[in-house]
Amino acid sequence: MHWIFLFLAFLIGISNAVQSGVNVQLRESLNNPILAALTSFFVGFVILLIAFACFNQNPIPSLSDIRQISWTRFMGGVLGAFYVLTVIFIVRNIGPANMICLVVAGQMIAAITIDHFGFQGFAVHQITLPRIAGAVLLVAGVYLILKN
């Protein structure tokens, strides 16, 4: 595994924690949680448009091609909106460390399940004793951090 991918994954974790606080501050500045989520997504949309204009090398599918895509493949946007809006509502109450611990625990349980069954076209990686032990240790760590 290339070290740059590991480093980028680590940076995603940092940005996730920082994003929570930034979005809450935006909520407080705008005095509106849904407008804060919309604003956050709009800024992200602009950044993605710039990245698309600068770096895209793939052909753009036609409208008829897009219509053929199953609606379930567009759920990433729904899940992203759920994440951002929920974080804006809960992070001040439970704190960023508690929130991230619970997010990571949920991600790990979902990821191990997806891996085991090969859902969404992923390669199958069976649930093994070391994977179960790692998940149990992660959940135990979440418990200890949530205990404060």
JSON list of C-alpha atoms in Angstrom, two decimals:
[
{"chain": "A", "resi": 1, "resn": "MET", "atom": "CA", "xyz": [0.00, 0.00, 0.00]},
{"chain": "A", "resi": 2, "resn": "HIS", "atom": "CA", "xyz": [1.43, 3.34, -1.00]},
{"chain": "A", "resi": 3, "resn": "TRP", "atom": "CA", "xyz": [2.20, 5.66, 1.95]},
{"chain": "A", "resi": 4, "resn": "ILE", "atom": "CA", "xyz": [0.61, 8.70, 0.27]},
{"chain": "A", "resi": 5, "resn": "PHE", "atom": "CA", "xyz": [-2.81, 6.97, 0.31]},
{"chain": "A", "resi": 6, "resn": "LEU", "atom": "CA", "xyz": [-2.43, 6.22, 4.01]},
{"chain": "A", "resi": 7, "resn": "PHE", "atom": "CA", "xyz": [-1.44, 9.82, 4.67]},
{"chain": "A", "resi": 8, "resn": "LEU", "atom": "CA", "xyz": [-4.40, 11.14, 2.67]},
{"chain": "A", "resi": 9, "resn": "ALA", "atom": "CA", "xyz": [-6.77, 8.89, 4.63]},
{"chain": "A", "resi": 10, "resn": "PHE", "atom": "CA", "xyz": [-5.28, 10.31, 7.84]},
{"chain": "A", "resi": 11, "resn": "LEU", "atom": "CA", "xyz": [-5.85, 13.85, 6.52]},
{"chain": "A", "resi": 12, "resn": "ILE", "atom": "CA", "xyz": [-9.47, 12.96, 5.77]},
{"chain": "A", "resi": 13, "resn": "GLY", "atom": "CA", "xyz": [-9.89, 12.11, 9.45]},
{"chain": "A", "resi": 14, "resn": "ILE", "atom": "CA", "xyz": [-8.40, 15.43, 10.51]},
{"chain": "A", "resi": 15, "resn": "SER", "atom": "CA", "xyz": [-10.55, 17.36, 8.04]},
{"chain": "A", "resi": 16, "resn": "ASN", "atom": "CA", "xyz": [-13.64, 15.51, 9.23]},
{"chain": "A", "resi": 17, "resn": "ALA", "atom": "CA", "xyz": [-13.08, 16.63, 12.82]},
{"chain": "A", "resi": 18, "resn": "VAL", "atom": "CA", "xyz": [-12.25, 20.21, 11.80]},
{"chain": "A", "resi": 19, "resn": "GLN", "atom": "CA", "xyz": [-15.21, 20.37, 9.40]},
{"chain": "A", "resi": 20, "resn": "SER", "atom": "CA", "xyz": [-17.58, 19.66, 12.28]},
{"chain": "A", "resi": 21, "resn": "GLY", "atom": "CA", "xyz": [-16.46, 22.71, 14.23]},
{"chain": "A", "resi": 22, "resn": "VAL", "atom": "CA", "xyz": [-16.34, 24.95, 11.17]},
{"chain": "A", "resi": 23, "resn": "ASN", "atom": "CA", "xyz": [-19.88, 24.00, 10.19]},
{"chain": "A", "resi": 24, "resn": "VAL", "atom": "CA", "xyz": [-21.17, 24.63, 13.71]},
{"chain": "A", "resi": 25, "resn": "GLN", "atom": "CA", "xyz": [-19.52, 28.06, 13.70]},
{"chain": "A", "resi": 26, "resn": "LEU", "atom": "CA", "xyz": [-21.19, 28.74, 10.35]},
{"chain": "A", "resi": 27, "resn": "ARG", "atom": "CA", "xyz": [-24.51, 27.67, 11.87]},
{"chain": "A", "resi": 28, "resn": "GLU", "atom": "CA", "xyz": [-24.01, 30.14, 14.71]},
{"chain": "A", "resi": 29, "resn": "SER", "atom": "CA", "xyz": [-23.00, 32.93, 12.33]},
{"chain": "A", "resi": 30, "resn": "LEU", "atom": "CA", "xyz": [-26.01, 32.37, 10.07]},
{"chain": "A", "resi": 31, "resn": "ASN", "atom": "CA", "xyz": [-28.32, 31.44, 12.94]},
{"chain": "A", "resi": 32, "resn": "ASN", "atom": "CA", "xyz": [-29.75, 28.71, 10.73]},
{"chain": "A", "resi": 33, "resn": "PRO", "atom": "CA", "xyz": [-28.56, 25.08, 10.65]},
{"chain": "A", "resi": 34, "resn": "ILE", "atom": "CA", "xyz": [-30.07, 24.18, 7.28]},
{"chain": "A", "resi": 35, "resn": "LEU", "atom": "CA", "xyz": [-28.73, 27.33, 5.63]},
{"chain": "A", "resi": 36, "resn": "ALA", "atom": "CA", "xyz": [-25.32, 26.50, 7.12]},
{"chain": "A", "resi": 37, "resn": "ALA", "atom": "CA", "xyz": [-25.46, 23.02, 5.55]},
{"chain": "A", "resi": 38, "resn": "LEU", "atom": "CA", "xyz": [-26.57, 24.50, 2.21]},
{"chain": "A", "resi": 39, "resn": "THR", "atom": "CA", "xyz": [-23.75, 27.05, 2.33]},
{"chain": "A", "resi": 40, "resn": "SER", "atom": "CA", "xyz": [-21.20, 24.35, 3.16]},
{"chain": "A", "resi": 41, "resn": "PHE", "atom": "CA", "xyz": [-22.38, 22.23, 0.24]},
{"chain": "A", "resi": 42, "resn": "PHE", "atom": "CA", "xyz": [-22.44, 25.24, -2.10]},
{"chain": "A", "resi": 43, "resn": "VAL", "atom": "CA", "xyz": [-18.82, 26.09, -1.29]},
{"chain": "A", "resi": 44, "resn": "GLY", "atom": "CA", "xyz": [-17.90, 22.43, -1.82]},
{"chain": "A", "resi": 45, "resn": "PHE", "atom": "CA", "xyz": [-19.81, 22.46, -5.12]},
{"chain": "A", "resi": 46, "resn": "VAL", "atom": "CA", "xyz": [-17.82, 25.48, -6.32]},
{"chain": "A", "resi": 47, "resn": "ILE", "atom": "CA", "xyz": [-14.54, 23.79, -5.38]},
{"chain": "A", "resi": 48, "resn": "LEU", "atom": "CA", "xyz": [-15.59, 20.64, -7.22]},
{"chain": "A", "resi": 49, "resn": "LEU", "atom": "CA", "xyz": [-16.54, 22.67, -10.31]},
{"chain": "A", "resi": 50, "resn": "ILE", "atom": "CA", "xyz": [-13.09, 24.24, -10.31]},
{"chain": "A", "resi": 51, "resn": "ALA", "atom": "CA", "xyz": [-11.43, 20.83, -9.88]},
{"chain": "A", "resi": 52, "resn": "PHE", "atom": "CA", "xyz": [-13.60, 19.43, -12.67]},
{"chain": "A", "resi": 53, "resn": "ALA", "atom": "CA", "xyz": [-12.69, 22.27, -15.01]},
{"chain": "A", "resi": 54, "resn": "CYS", "atom": "CA", "xyz": [-8.98, 21.92, -14.25]},
{"chain": "A", "resi": 55, "resn": "PHE", "atom": "CA", "xyz": [-8.48, 18.17, -14.02]},
{"chain": "A", "resi": 56, "resn": "ASN", "atom": "CA", "xyz": [-11.31, 16.21, -15.67]},
{"chain": "A", "resi": 57, "resn": "GLN", "atom": "CA", "xyz": [-10.09, 14.00, -18.51]},
{"chain": "A", "resi": 58, "resn": "ASN", "atom": "CA", "xyz": [-13.16, 11.78, -18.87]},
{"chain": "A", "resi": 59, "resn": "PRO", "atom": "CA", "xyz": [-16.02, 12.28, -21.32]},
{"chain": "A", "resi": 60, "resn": "ILE", "atom": "CA", "xyz": [-19.21, 13.74, -19.89]},
{"chain": "A", "resi": 61, "resn": "PRO", "atom": "CA", "xyz": [-22.12, 11.27, -20.14]},
{"chain": "A", "resi": 62, "resn": "SER", "atom": "CA", "xyz": [-25.19, 12.29, -22.09]},
{"chain": "A", "resi": 63, "resn": "LEU", "atom": "CA", "xyz": [-28.46, 13.10, -20.35]},
{"chain": "A", "resi": 64, "resn": "SER", "atom": "CA", "xyz": [-29.95, 9.82, -21.64]},
{"chain": "A", "resi": 65, "resn": "ASP", "atom": "CA", "xyz": [-26.98, 7.93, -20.14]},
{"chain": "A", "resi": 66, "resn": "ILE", "atom": "CA", "xyz": [-27.54, 9.66, -16.81]},
{"chain": "A", "resi": 67, "resn": "ARG", "atom": "CA", "xyz": [-31.24, 8.75, -16.88]},
{"chain": "A", "resi": 68, "resn": "GLN", "atom": "CA", "xyz": [-30.26, 5.08, -17.12]},
{"chain": "A", "resi": 69, "resn": "ILE", "atom": "CA", "xyz": [-28.40, 5.19, -13.80]},
{"chain": "A", "resi": 70, "resn": "SER", "atom": "CA", "xyz": [-30.23, 3.64, -10.86]},
{"chain": "A", "resi": 71, "resn": "TRP", "atom": "CA", "xyz": [-31.43, 6.18, -8.32]},
{"chain": "A", "resi": 72, "resn": "THR", "atom": "CA", "xyz": [-29.55, 4.28, -5.60]},
{"chain": "A", "resi": 73, "resn": "ARG", "atom": "CA", "xyz": [-26.26, 5.39, -7.13]},
{"chain": "A", "resi": 74, "resn": "PHE", "atom": "CA", "xyz": [-27.09, 8.99, -6.28]},
{"chain": "A", "resi": 75, "resn": "MET", "atom": "CA", "xyz": [-27.50, 8.24, -2.56]},
{"chain": "A", "resi": 76, "resn": "GLY", "atom": "CA", "xyz": [-23.99, 9.50, -1.82]},
{"chain": "A", "resi": 77, "resn": "GLY", "atom": "CA", "xyz": [-25.34, 13.06, -1.93]},
{"chain": "A", "resi": 78, "resn": "VAL", "atom": "CA", "xyz": [-28.20, 12.14, 0.40]},
{"chain": "A", "resi": 79, "resn": "LEU", "atom": "CA", "xyz": [-25.81, 10.46, 2.83]},
{"chain": "A", "resi": 80, "resn": "GLY", "atom": "CA", "xyz": [-23.40, 13.41, 2.66]},
{"chain": "A", "resi": 81, "resn": "ALA", "atom": "CA", "xyz": [-26.23, 15.83, 3.41]},
{"chain": "A", "resi": 82, "resn": "PHE", "atom": "CA", "xyz": [-27.38, 13.61, 6.29]},
{"chain": "A", "resi": 83, "resn": "TYR", "atom": "CA", "xyz": [-23.85, 13.62, 7.72]},
{"chain": "A", "resi": 84, "resn": "VAL", "atom": "CA", "xyz": [-23.28, 17.37, 7.48]},
{"chain": "A", "resi": 85, "resn": "LEU", "atom": "CA", "xyz": [-26.72, 18.39, 8.74]},
{"chain": "A", "resi": 86, "resn": "THR", "atom": "CA", "xyz": [-26.68, 15.89, 11.60]},
{"chain": "A", "resi": 87, "resn": "VAL", "atom": "CA", "xyz": [-23.21, 16.99, 12.69]},
{"chain": "A", "resi": 88, "resn": "ILE", "atom": "CA", "xyz": [-24.33, 20.62, 12.69]},
{"chain": "A", "resi": 89, "resn": "PHE", "atom": "CA", "xyz": [-27.16, 19.68, 15.05]},
{"chain": "A", "resi": 90, "resn": "ILE", "atom": "CA", "xyz": [-25.35, 17.32, 17.45]},
{"chain": "A", "resi": 91, "resn": "VAL", "atom": "CA", "xyz": [-21.64, 18.17, 17.74]},
{"chain": "A", "resi": 92, "resn": "ARG", "atom": "CA", "xyz": [-22.10, 21.03, 20.22]},
{"chain": "A", "resi": 93, "resn": "ASN", "atom": "CA", "xyz": [-24.08, 18.73, 22.51]},
{"chain": "A", "resi": 94, "resn": "ILE", "atom": "CA", "xyz": [-21.84, 15.68, 22.49]},
{"chain": "A", "resi": 95, "resn": "GLY", "atom": "CA", "xyz": [-18.47, 17.21, 21.55]},
{"chain": "A", "resi": 96, "resn": "PRO", "atom": "CA", "xyz": [-16.24, 16.50, 18.56]},
{"chain": "A", "resi": 97, "resn": "ALA", "atom": "CA", "xyz": [-14.28, 13.62, 20.16]},
{"chain": "A", "resi": 98, "resn": "ASN", "atom": "CA", "xyz": [-17.43, 11.76, 21.15]},
{"chain": "A", "resi": 99, "resn": "MET", "atom": "CA", "xyz": [-19.01, 12.40, 17.77]},
{"chain": "A", "resi": 100, "resn": "ILE", "atom": "CA", "xyz": [-15.98, 11.24, 15.79]},
{"chain": "A", "resi": 101, "resn": "CYS", "atom": "CA", "xyz": [-15.63, 8.13, 17.99]},
{"chain": "A", "resi": 102, "resn": "LEU", "atom": "CA", "xyz": [-19.23, 7.16, 17.29]},
{"chain": "A", "resi": 103, "resn": "VAL", "atom": "CA", "xyz": [-18.85, 7.95, 13.58]},
{"chain": "A", "resi": 104, "resn": "VAL", "atom": "CA", "xyz": [-15.72, 5.79, 13.34]},
{"chain": "A", "resi": 105, "resn": "ALA", "atom": "CA", "xyz": [-17.38, 2.94, 15.27]},
{"chain": "A", "resi": 106, "resn": "GLY", "atom": "CA", "xyz": [-20.35, 3.06, 12.89]},
{"chain": "A", "resi": 107, "resn": "GLN", "atom": "CA", "xyz": [-18.06, 3.23, 9.89]},
{"chain": "A", "resi": 108, "resn": "MET", "atom": "CA", "xyz": [-16.04, 0.25, 11.09]},
{"chain": "A", "resi": 109, "resn": "ILE", "atom": "CA", "xyz": [-19.08, -1.94, 11.72]},
{"chain": "A", "resi": 110, "resn": "ALA", "atom": "CA", "xyz": [-20.56, -0.99, 8.33]},
{"chain": "A", "resi": 111, "resn": "ALA", "atom": "CA", "xyz": [-17.22, -1.43, 6.53]},
{"chain": "A", "resi": 112, "resn": "ILE", "atom": "CA", "xyz": [-16.58, -4.89, 8.00]},
{"chain": "A", "resi": 113, "resn": "THR", "atom": "CA", "xyz": [-20.10, -5.94, 6.98]},
{"chain": "A", "resi": 114, "resn": "ILE", "atom": "CA", "xyz": [-19.68, -4.51, 3.46]},
{"chain": "A", "resi": 115, "resn": "ASP", "atom": "CA", "xyz": [-16.29, -6.25, 3.15]},
{"chain": "A", "resi": 116, "resn": "HIS", "atom": "CA", "xyz": [-17.62, -9.58, 4.40]},
{"chain": "A", "resi": 117, "resn": "PHE", "atom": "CA", "xyz": [-20.49, -9.75, 1.93]},
{"chain": "A", "resi": 118, "resn": "GLY", "atom": "CA", "xyz": [-18.85, -7.81, -0.90]},
{"chain": "A", "resi": 119, "resn": "PHE", "atom": "CA", "xyz": [-21.73, -5.33, -1.03]},
{"chain": "A", "resi": 120, "resn": "GLN", "atom": "CA", "xyz": [-21.61, -2.52, -3.59]},
{"chain": "A", "resi": 121, "resn": "GLY", "atom": "CA", "xyz": [-19.16, -4.45, -5.77]},
{"chain": "A", "resi": 122, "resn": "PHE", "atom": "CA", "xyz": [-16.29, -4.50, -3.27]},
{"chain": "A", "resi": 123, "resn": "ALA", "atom": "CA", "xyz": [-13.96, -7.47, -3.05]},
{"chain": "A", "resi": 124, "resn": "VAL", "atom": "CA", "xyz": [-14.94, -9.94, -0.35]},
{"chain": "A", "resi": 125, "resn": "HIS", "atom": "CA", "xyz": [-12.80, -9.85, 2.81]},
{"chain": "A", "resi": 126, "resn": "GLN", "atom": "CA", "xyz": [-14.16, -12.38, 5.26]},
{"chain": "A", "resi": 127, "resn": "ILE", "atom": "CA", "xyz": [-14.79, -11.45, 8.87]},
{"chain": "A", "resi": 128, "resn": "THR", "atom": "CA", "xyz": [-11.90, -13.05, 10.75]},
{"chain": "A", "resi": 129, "resn": "LEU", "atom": "CA", "xyz": [-10.99, -13.26, 14.40]},
{"chain": "A", "resi": 130, "resn": "PRO", "atom": "CA", "xyz": [-8.38, -10.45, 14.11]},
{"chain": "A", "resi": 131, "resn": "ARG", "atom": "CA", "xyz": [-10.97, -8.21, 12.39]},
{"chain": "A", "resi": 132, "resn": "ILE", "atom": "CA", "xyz": [-13.53, -8.95, 15.10]},
{"chain": "A", "resi": 133, "resn": "ALA", "atom": "CA", "xyz": [-10.90, -8.27, 17.78]},
{"chain": "A", "resi": 134, "resn": "GLY", "atom": "CA", "xyz": [-10.01, -4.96, 16.12]},
{"chain": "A", "resi": 135, "resn": "ALA", "atom": "CA", "xyz": [-13.67, -3.94, 15.97]},
{"chain": "A", "resi": 136, "resn": "VAL", "atom": "CA", "xyz": [-14.19, -4.92, 19.62]},
{"chain": "A", "resi": 137, "resn": "LEU", "atom": "CA", "xyz": [-11.12, -2.90, 20.64]},
{"chain": "A", "resi": 138, "resn": "LEU", "atom": "CA", "xyz": [-12.37, 0.06, 18.62]},
{"chain": "A", "resi": 139, "resn": "VAL", "atom": "CA", "xyz": [-15.80, -0.10, 20.26]},
{"chain": "A", "resi": 140, "resn": "ALA", "atom": "CA", "xyz": [-14.12, -0.47, 23.66]},
{"chain": "A", "resi": 141, "resn": "GLY", "atom": "CA", "xyz": [-12.07, 2.64, 22.89]},
{"chain": "A", "resi": 142, "resn": "VAL", "atom": "CA", "xyz": [-15.24, 4.48, 21.92]},
{"chain": "A", "resi": 143, "resn": "TYR", "atom": "CA", "xyz": [-16.79, 3.46, 25.24]},
{"chain": "A", "resi": 144, "resn": "LEU", "atom": "CA", "xyz": [-13.76, 4.71, 27.20]},
{"chain": "A", "resi": 145, "resn": "ILE", "atom": "CA", "xyz": [-13.73, 8.05, 25.37]},
{"chain": "A", "resi": 146, "resn": "LEU", "atom": "CA", "xyz": [-17.49, 8.52, 25.72]},
{"chain": "A", "resi": 147, "resn": "LYS", "atom": "CA", "xyz": [-17.24, 7.73, 29.43]},
{"chain": "A", "resi": 148, "resn": "ASN", "atom": "CA", "xyz": [-15.23, 10.97, 29.96]}
]
